[in-house]
CSV table of C-alpha atoms and ligand atoms in Angstrom, one decimal:
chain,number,residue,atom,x,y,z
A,270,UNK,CA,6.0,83.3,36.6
A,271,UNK,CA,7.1,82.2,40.0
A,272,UNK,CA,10.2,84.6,40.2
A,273,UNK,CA,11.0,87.0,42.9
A,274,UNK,CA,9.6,91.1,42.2
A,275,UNK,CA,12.3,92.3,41.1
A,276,UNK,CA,12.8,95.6,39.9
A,277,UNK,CA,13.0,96.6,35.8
A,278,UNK,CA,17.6,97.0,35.9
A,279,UNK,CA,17.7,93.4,38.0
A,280,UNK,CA,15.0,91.9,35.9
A,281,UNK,CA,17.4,93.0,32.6
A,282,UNK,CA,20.1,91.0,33.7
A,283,UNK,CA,18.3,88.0,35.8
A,284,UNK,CA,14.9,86.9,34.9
A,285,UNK,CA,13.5,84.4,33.1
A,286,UNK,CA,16.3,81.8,34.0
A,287,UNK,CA,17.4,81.0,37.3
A,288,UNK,CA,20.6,78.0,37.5
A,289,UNK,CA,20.1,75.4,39.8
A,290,UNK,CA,22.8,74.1,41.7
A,291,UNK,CA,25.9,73.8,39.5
A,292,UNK,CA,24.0,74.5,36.1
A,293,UNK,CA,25.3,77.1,33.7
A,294,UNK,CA,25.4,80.4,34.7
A,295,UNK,CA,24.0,81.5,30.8
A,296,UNK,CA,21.3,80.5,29.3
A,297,UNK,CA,21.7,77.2,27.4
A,298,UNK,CA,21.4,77.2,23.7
A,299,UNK,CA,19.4,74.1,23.3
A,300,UNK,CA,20.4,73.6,19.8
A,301,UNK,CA,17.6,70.5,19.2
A,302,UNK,CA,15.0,69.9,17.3
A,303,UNK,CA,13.4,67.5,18.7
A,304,UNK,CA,13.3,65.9,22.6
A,305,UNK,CA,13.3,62.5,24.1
A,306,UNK,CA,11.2,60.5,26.0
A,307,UNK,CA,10.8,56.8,27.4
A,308,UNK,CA,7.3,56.0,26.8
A,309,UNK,CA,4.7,57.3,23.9
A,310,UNK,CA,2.6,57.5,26.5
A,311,UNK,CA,4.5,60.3,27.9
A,312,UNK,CA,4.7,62.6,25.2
A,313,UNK,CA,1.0,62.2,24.3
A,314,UNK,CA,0.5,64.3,27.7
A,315,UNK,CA,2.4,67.1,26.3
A,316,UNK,CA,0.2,66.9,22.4
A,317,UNK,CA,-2.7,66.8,24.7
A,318,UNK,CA,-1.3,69.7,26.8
A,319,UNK,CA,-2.1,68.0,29.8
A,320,UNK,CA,1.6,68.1,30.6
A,321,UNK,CA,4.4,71.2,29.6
A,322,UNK,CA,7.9,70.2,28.2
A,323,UNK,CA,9.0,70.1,24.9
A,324,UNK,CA,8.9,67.6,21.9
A,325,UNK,CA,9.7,69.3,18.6
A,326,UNK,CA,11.3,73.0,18.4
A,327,UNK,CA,8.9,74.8,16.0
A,328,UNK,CA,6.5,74.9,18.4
A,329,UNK,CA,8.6,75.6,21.5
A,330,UNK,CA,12.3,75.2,22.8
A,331,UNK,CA,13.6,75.9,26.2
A,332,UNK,CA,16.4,78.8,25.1
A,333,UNK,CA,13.1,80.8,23.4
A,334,UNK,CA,11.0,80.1,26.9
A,335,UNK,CA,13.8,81.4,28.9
A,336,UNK,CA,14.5,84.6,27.2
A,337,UNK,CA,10.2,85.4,26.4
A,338,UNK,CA,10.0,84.7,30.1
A,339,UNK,CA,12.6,87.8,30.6
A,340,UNK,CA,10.5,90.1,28.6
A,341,UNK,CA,7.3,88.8,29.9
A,342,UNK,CA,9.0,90.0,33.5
A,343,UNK,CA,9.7,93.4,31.5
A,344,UNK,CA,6.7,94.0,30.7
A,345,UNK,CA,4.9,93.3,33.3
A,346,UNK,CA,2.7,90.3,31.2
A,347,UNK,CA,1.8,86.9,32.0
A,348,UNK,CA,3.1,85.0,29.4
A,349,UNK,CA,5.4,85.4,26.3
A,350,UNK,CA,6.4,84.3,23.2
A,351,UNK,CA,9.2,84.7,20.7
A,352,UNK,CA,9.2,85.1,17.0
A,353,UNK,CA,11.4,85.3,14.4
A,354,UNK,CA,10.8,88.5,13.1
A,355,UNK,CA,8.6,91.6,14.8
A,356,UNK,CA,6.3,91.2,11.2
A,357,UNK,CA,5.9,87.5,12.7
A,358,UNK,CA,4.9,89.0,16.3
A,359,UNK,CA,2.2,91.6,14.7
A,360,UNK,CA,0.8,89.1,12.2
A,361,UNK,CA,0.4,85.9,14.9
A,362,UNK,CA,-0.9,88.9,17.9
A,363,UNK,CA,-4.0,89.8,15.3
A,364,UNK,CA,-4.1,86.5,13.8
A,365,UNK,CA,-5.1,84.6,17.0
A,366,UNK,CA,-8.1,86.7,17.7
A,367,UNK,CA,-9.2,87.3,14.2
A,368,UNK,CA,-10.6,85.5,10.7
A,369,UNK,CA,-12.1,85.9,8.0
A,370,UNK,CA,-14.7,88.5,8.2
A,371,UNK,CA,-13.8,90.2,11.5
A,372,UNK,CA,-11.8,93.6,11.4
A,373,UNK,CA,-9.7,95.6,13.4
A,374,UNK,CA,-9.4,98.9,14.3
A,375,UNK,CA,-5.4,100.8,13.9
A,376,UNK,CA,-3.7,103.8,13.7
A,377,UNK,CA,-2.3,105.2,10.6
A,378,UNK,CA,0.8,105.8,11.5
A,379,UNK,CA,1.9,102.4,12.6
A,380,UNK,CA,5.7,100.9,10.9
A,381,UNK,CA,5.2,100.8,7.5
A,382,UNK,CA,5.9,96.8,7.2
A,383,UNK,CA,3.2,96.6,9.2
A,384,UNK,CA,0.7,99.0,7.6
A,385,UNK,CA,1.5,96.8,4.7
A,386,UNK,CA,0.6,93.6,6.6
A,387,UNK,CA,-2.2,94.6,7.5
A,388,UNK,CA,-3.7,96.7,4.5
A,389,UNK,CA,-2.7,94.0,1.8
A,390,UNK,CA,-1.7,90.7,3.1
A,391,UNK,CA,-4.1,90.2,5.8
A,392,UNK,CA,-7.0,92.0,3.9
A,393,UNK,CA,-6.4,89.2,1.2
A,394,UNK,CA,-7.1,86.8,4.0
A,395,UNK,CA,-10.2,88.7,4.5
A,396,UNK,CA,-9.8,90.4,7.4
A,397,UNK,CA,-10.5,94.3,7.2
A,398,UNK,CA,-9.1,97.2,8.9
A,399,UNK,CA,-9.7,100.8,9.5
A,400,UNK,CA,-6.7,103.1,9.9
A,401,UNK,CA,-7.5,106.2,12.3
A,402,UNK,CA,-5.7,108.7,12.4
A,403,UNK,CA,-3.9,108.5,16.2
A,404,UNK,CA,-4.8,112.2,17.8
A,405,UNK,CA,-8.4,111.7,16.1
A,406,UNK,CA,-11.5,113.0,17.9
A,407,UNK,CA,-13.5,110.3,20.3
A,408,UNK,CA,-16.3,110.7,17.7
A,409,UNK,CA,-14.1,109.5,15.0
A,410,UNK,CA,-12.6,107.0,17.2
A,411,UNK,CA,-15.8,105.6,18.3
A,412,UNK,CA,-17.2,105.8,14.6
A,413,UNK,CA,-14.8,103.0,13.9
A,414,UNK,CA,-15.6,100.8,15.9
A,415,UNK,CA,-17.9,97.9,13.5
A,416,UNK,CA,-19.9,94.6,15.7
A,417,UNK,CA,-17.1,92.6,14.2
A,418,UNK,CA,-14.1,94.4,15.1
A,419,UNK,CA,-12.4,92.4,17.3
A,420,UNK,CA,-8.8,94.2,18.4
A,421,UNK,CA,-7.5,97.6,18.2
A,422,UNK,CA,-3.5,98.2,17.3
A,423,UNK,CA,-0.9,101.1,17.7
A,424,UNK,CA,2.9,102.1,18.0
A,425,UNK,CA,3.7,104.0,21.6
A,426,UNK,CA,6.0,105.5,19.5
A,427,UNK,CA,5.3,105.5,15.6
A,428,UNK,CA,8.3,104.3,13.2
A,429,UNK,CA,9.1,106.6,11.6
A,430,UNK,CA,6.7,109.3,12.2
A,431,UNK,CA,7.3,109.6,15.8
A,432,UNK,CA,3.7,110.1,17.1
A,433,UNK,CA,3.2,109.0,20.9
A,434,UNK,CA,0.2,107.6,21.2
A,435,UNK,CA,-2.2,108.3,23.8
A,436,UNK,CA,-2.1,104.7,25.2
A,437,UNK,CA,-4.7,105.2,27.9
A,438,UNK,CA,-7.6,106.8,25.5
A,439,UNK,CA,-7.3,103.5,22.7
A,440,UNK,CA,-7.2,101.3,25.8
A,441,UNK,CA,-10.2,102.7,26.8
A,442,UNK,CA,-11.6,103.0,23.5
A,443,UNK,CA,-11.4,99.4,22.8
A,444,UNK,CA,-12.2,98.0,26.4
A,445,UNK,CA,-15.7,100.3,26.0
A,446,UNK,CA,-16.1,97.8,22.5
A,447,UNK,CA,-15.1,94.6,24.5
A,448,UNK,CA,-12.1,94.6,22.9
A,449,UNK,CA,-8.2,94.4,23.5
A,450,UNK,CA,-5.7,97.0,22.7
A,451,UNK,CA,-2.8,95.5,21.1
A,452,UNK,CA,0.3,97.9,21.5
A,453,UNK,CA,3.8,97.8,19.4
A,454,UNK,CA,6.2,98.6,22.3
A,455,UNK,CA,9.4,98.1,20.0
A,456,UNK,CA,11.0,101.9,20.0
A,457,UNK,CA,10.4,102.7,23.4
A,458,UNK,CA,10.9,99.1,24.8
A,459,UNK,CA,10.1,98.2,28.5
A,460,UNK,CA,12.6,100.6,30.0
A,461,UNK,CA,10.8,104.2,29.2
A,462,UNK,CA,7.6,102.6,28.8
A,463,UNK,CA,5.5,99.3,30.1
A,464,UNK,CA,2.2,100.0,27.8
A,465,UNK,CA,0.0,97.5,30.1
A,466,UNK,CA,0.4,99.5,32.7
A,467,UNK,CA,-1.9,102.3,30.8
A,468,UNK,CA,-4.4,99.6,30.0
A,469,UNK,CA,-2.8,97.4,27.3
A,470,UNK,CA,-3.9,94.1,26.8
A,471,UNK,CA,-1.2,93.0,24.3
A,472,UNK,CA,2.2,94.1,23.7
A,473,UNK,CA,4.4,93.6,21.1
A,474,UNK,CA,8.3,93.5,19.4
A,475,UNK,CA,10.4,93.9,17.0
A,476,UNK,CA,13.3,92.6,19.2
A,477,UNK,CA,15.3,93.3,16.4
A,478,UNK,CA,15.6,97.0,17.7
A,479,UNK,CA,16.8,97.8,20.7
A,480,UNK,CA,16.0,94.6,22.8
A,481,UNK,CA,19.3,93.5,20.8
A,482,UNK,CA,20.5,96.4,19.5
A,483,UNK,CA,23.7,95.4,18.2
A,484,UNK,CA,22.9,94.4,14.7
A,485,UNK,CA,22.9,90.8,15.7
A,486,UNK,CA,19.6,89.0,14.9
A,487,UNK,CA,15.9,89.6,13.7
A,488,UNK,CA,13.1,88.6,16.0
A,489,UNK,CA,10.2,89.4,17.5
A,490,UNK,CA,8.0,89.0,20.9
A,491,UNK,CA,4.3,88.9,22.2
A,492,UNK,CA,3.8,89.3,25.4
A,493,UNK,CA,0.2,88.7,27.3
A,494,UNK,CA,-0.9,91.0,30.0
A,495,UNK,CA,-2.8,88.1,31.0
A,496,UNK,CA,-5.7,90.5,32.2
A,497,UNK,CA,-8.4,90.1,29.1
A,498,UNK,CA,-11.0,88.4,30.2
A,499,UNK,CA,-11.6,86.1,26.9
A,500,UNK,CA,-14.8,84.1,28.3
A,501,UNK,CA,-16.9,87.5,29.2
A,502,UNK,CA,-16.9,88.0,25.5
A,503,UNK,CA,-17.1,84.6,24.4
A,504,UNK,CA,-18.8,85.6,21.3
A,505,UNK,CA,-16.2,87.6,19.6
A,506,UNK,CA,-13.1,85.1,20.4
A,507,UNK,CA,-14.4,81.8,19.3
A,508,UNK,CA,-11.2,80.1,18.9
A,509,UNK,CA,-10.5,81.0,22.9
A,510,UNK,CA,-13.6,80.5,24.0
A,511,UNK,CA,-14.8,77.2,22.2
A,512,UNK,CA,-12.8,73.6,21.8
A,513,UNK,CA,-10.4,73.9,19.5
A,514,UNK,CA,-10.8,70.3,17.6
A,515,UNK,CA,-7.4,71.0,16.1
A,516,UNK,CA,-6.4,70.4,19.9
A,517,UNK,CA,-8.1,67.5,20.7
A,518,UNK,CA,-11.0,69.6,21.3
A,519,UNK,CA,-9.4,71.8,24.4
A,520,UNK,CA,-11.2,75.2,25.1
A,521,UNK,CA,-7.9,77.4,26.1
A,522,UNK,CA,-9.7,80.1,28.0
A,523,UNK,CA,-11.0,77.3,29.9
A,524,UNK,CA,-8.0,75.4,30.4
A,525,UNK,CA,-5.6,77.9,30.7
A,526,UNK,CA,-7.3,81.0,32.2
A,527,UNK,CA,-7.1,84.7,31.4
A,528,UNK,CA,-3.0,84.5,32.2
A,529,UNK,CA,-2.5,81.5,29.6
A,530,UNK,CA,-4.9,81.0,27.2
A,531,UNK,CA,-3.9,83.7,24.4
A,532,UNK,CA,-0.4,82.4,24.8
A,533,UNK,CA,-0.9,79.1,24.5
A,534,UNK,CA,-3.2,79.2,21.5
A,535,UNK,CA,-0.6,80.9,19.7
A,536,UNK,CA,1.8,78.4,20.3
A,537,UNK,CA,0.1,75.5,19.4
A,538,UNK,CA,-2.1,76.6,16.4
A,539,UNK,CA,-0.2,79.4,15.2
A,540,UNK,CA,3.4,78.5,15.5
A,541,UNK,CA,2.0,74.5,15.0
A,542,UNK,CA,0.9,76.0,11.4
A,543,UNK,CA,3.4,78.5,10.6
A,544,UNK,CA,6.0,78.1,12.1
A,545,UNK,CA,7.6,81.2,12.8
A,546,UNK,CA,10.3,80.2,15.6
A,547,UNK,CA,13.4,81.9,16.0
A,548,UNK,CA,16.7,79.8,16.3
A,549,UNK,CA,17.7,79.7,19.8
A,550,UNK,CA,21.3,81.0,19.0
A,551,UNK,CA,19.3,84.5,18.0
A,552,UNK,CA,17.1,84.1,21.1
A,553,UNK,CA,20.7,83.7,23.0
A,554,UNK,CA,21.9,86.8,21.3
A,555,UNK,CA,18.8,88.6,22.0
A,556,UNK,CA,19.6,87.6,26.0
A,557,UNK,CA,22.8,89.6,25.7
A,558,UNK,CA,21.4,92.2,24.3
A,559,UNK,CA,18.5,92.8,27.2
A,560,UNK,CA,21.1,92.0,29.7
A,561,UNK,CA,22.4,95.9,28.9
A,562,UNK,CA,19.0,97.3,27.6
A,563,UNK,CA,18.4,99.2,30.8
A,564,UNK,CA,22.1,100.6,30.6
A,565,UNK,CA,21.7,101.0,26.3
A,566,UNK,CA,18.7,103.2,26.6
A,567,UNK,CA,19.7,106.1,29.0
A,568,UNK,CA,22.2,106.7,26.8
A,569,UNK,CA,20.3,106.2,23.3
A,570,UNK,CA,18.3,109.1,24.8
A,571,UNK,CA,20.7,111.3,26.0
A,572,UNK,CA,22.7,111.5,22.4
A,573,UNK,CA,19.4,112.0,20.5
A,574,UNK,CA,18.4,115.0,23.0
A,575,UNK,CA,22.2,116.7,22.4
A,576,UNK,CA,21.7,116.1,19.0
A,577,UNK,CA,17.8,117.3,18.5
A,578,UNK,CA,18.9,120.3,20.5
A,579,UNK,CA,22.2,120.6,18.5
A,580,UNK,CA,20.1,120.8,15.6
A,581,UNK,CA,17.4,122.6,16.4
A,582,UNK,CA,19.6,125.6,16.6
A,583,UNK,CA,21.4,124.9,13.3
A,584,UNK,CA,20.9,127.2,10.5
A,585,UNK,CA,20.9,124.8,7.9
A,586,UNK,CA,18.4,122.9,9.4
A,587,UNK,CA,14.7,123.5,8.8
A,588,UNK,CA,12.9,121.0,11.0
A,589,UNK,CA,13.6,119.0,13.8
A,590,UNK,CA,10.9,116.1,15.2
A,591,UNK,CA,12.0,114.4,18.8
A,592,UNK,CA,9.3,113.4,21.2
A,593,UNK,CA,11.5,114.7,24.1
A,594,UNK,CA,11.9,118.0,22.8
A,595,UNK,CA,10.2,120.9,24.6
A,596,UNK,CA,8.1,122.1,22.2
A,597,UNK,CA,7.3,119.1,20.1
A,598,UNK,CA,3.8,118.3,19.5
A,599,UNK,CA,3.8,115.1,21.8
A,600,UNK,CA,6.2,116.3,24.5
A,601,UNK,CA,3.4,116.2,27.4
A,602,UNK,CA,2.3,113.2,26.2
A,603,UNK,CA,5.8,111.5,26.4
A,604,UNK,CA,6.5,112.9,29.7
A,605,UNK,CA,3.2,111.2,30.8
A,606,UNK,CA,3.9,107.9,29.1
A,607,UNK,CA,7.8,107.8,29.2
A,608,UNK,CA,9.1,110.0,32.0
A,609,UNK,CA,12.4,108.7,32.1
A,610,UNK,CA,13.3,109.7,27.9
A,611,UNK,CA,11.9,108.5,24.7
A,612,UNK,CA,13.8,106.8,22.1
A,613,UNK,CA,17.0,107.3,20.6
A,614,UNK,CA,15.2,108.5,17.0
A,615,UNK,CA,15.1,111.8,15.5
A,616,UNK,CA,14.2,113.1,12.7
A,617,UNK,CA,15.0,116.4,10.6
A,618,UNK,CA,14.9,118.3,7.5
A,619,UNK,CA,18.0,120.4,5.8
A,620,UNK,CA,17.4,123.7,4.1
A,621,UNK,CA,17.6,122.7,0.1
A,622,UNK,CA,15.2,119.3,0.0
A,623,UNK,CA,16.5,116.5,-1.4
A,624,UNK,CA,19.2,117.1,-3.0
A,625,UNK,CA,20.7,119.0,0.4
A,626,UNK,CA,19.8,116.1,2.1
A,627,UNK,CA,21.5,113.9,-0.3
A,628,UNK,CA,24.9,116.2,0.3
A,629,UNK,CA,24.7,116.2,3.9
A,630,UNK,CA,24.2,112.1,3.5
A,631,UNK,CA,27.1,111.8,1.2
A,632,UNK,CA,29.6,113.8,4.4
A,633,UNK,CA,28.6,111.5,7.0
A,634,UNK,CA,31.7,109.4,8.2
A,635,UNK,CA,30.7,108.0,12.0
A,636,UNK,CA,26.7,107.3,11.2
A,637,UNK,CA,26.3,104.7,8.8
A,638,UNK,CA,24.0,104.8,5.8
A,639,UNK,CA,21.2,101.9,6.7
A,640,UNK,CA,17.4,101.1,6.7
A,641,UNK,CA,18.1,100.0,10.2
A,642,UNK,CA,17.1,102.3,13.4
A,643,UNK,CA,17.1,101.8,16.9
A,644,UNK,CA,20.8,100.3,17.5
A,645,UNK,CA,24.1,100.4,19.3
A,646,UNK,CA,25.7,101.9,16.0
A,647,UNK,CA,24.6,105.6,15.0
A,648,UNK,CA,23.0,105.1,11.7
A,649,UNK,CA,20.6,107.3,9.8
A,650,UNK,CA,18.1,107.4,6.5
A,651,UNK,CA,17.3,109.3,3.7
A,652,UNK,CA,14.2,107.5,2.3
A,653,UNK,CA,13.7,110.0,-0.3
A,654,UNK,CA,17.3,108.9,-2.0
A,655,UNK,CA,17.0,105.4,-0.8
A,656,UNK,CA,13.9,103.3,-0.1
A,657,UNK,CA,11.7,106.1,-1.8
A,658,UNK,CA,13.9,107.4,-4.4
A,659,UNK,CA,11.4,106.2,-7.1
A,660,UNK,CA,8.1,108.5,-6.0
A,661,UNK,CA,8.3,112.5,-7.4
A,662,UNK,CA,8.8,115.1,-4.6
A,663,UNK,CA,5.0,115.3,-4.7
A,664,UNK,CA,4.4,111.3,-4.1
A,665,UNK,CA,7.0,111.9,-1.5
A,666,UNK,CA,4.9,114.1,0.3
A,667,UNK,CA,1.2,112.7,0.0
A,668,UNK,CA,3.0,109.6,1.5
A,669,UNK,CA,3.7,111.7,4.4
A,670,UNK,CA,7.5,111.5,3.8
A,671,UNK,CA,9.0,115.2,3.2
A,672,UNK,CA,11.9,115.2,0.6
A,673,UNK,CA,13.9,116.6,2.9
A,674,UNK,CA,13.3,113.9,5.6
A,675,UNK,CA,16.4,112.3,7.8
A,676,UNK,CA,16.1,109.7,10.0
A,677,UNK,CA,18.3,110.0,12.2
A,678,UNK,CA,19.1,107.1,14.9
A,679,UNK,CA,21.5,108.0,17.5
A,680,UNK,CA,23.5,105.1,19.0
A,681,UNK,CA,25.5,105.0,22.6
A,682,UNK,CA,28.7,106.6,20.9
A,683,UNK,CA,30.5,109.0,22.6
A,684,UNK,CA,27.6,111.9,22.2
A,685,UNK,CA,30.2,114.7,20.8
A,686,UNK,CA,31.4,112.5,17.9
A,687,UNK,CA,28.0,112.3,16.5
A,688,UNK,CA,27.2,116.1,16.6
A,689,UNK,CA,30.6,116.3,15.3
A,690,UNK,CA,30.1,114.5,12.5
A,691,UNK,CA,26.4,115.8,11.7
A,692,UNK,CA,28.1,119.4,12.1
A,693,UNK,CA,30.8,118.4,9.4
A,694,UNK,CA,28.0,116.6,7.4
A,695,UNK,CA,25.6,120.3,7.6
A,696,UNK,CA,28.7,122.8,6.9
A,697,UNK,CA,29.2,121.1,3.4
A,698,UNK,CA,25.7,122.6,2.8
A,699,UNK,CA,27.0,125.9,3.2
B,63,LIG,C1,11.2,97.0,12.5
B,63,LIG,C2,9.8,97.1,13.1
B,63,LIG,C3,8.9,96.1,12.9
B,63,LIG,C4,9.2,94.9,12.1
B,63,LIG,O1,10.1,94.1,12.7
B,63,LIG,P1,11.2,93.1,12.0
B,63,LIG,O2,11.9,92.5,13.1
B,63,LIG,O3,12.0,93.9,11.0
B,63,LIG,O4,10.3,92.1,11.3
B,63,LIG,C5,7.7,96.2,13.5
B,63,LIG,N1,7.4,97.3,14.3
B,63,LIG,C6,8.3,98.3,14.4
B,63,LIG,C7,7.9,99.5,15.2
B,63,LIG,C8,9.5,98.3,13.8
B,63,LIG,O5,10.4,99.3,14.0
């Protein structure tokens, strides 16, 4: 990306588009399917590659380039993409390294959508995994490892368990096994944490967090470090390093070297076959939204520390898990990784299990009730009287969700309404 080094705030607000001389000052929503040209000869450069521009939007359309080009800049990558969803953005940044037969190596504590993903849809398609646990010992890290494994995949900061992963050790891990770390950046975003910086090769999105984080559209983004080097393990990545007869027999790692190739493949094999592009009014809407991330988040983190601290003092409150919270299990680790705050998720558990938790739920009048996290609007969980309510308190528990589990996710409210209405919420539990 040819754009001036700008720092993370400026890059928010400016990158990835730049107006010319009298053009729009916001991105353009190129609402078009398709694009013109004058000869056929023309736009057989661009099927061959041998030319960029556009000719048919589920492939590729300008208003999608311009905002993956932001986060690309956010990162710190090479290249980006968007997709429609975040399950889009894991499934296509596995996909285009894997196939049948080869396996990769994650940890257990990843989003549940994409545990699933990965554990029954993709293991149909005969690709295996092994989940390890993330604070595992080297020797169980290293045991597995398999010849065919072929990427390794983690959360900087798990949804909803809250682990911080120890980026740096899996990036080693898997650059000792010729292998890239793949790393789902969605709940700390580019602000409190830039993942390639510790090593990642791959980073990932659920834009429909944060990156928007005003309720507005579902998507997803990859982004490329661009610093894999594909062709010094030619072996493993054969639809890199070998033509591609689906492509008129184009080798990408060839063609489009360590900062393209993984980038491009995706685009015209994966989003050629599956088309998983996002309209370019949501990737509009996502622009907004980064255009304040690095104003959003501050403040996303400043609530949820008031309010972990407001509850961990709170008699009616048992439990309270927040990275940033001196004396959580991963607070070193998230100063290392995110010096400058977290996320704005917490979560707790009220004295009386589920059926306290299900009062305190039913008193809530700012936070709304939602299976959404990681937004503008204050909005919390109770999975075991919601998405879980059919497993026993037991079930509940062996799959690692207490009874008494809240998920809280604070939003950029005015901080003292929300501990005002948690503290309303609790003294009903009296
Ligand atoms: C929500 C989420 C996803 C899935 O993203 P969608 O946009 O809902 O498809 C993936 N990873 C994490 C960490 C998430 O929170």
């Amino acid at each position: 990306m040819n754009e001036p080094k700008w720092k993370l705030e400026t890059n928010c607000v400016q990158a990835g588009y730049q107006p010319k001389n009298g053009e729009p000052r916001m991105i353009p929503i190129v609402q078009s399917t398709t694009f013109k040209y004058d000869s056929s000869a023309e736009m057989g450069k661009l099927f061959d590659l041998e030319a960029s521009g556009y000719f048919y939007t589920r492939l590729q359309n300008p208003t999608n380039d311009y905002v993956a080009a932001k986060i690309a800049a956010l990162e710190g990558g090479s290249a980006a993409m968007l997709t429609s969803s975040g399950q889009a953005a894991s499934f296509f940044s596995v996909f285009n390294l894997c196939q049948a037969g080869d396996h990769v190596v994650a940890s257990a504590t990843i989003y549940g959508g994409t545990y699933n993903l990965f554990n029954v849809t993709m293991r149909k398609m005969g690709i295996a995994f092994t989940f390890v646990d993330p604070d595992c010992s080297d020797e169980e890290l290293e045991a597995a490892f398999r010849p065919n494994t072929k990427a390794v995949f983690g959360e900087t900061i798990a949804n909803p368990a809250l682990v911080v992963l120890d980026i740096e050790r899996f990036a080693n891990a898997a650059h000792a096994h010729g292998v890239p770390l793949i790393i789902d950046n969605t709940f700390a975003t580019p602000v409190n944490c830039r993942p390639i910086e510790w090593g990642a090769d791959i980073v990932i999105h659920s834009t429909t967090k944060y990156m928007d984080g005003h309720d507005a559209g579902v998507g997803g983004c990859i982004v490329d470090s661009g610093k894999f080097d594909w062709m010094a393990h030619a072996d493993k990545y054969p639809g890199l390093c070998t033509p591609d007869e689906s492509y008129h027999g184009i080798t990408y790692a060839e063609r489009f070297g360590k900062e393209g190739a993984y980038i491009t493949k995706a685009t015209a094999q994966l989003m050629r076959d599956l088309g998983s592009i996002p309209a370019p009014m949501n990737a509009f809407l996502l622009n907004l939204g980064l255009e304040s991330l690095h104003v959003r988040m501050p403040r996303h983190c400043e609530n949820a520390m008031k309010v972990a601290q407001f509850l961990q003092n709170h008699p009616q409150v048992s439990w309270v898990n927040y990275p940033g919270l001196e004396g959580n299990r991963y607070y070193e680790r998230a100063k290392k990784y995110m010096p400058g705050g977290t996320c704005g998720v917490v979560s707790f558990g009220v004295k009386g299990g589920r059926a306290a938790a299900e009062t305190f739920m039913g008193h809530l009048k700012l936070a709304m009730i939602a299976t959404h996290v990681a937004d503008a609007h204050t909005c919390v969980l109770h999975p075991a009287s919601s998405t879980h309510r059919q497993l026993s308190d037991e079930e509940l528990i062996a799959a690692g969700v207490a009874p008494d589990l809240i998920r809280f996710s604070v939003g950029i409210e005015n901080g003292e309404d929300i501990i005002a209405d948690i503290a309303q919420a609790l003294d009903a539990l009296r």
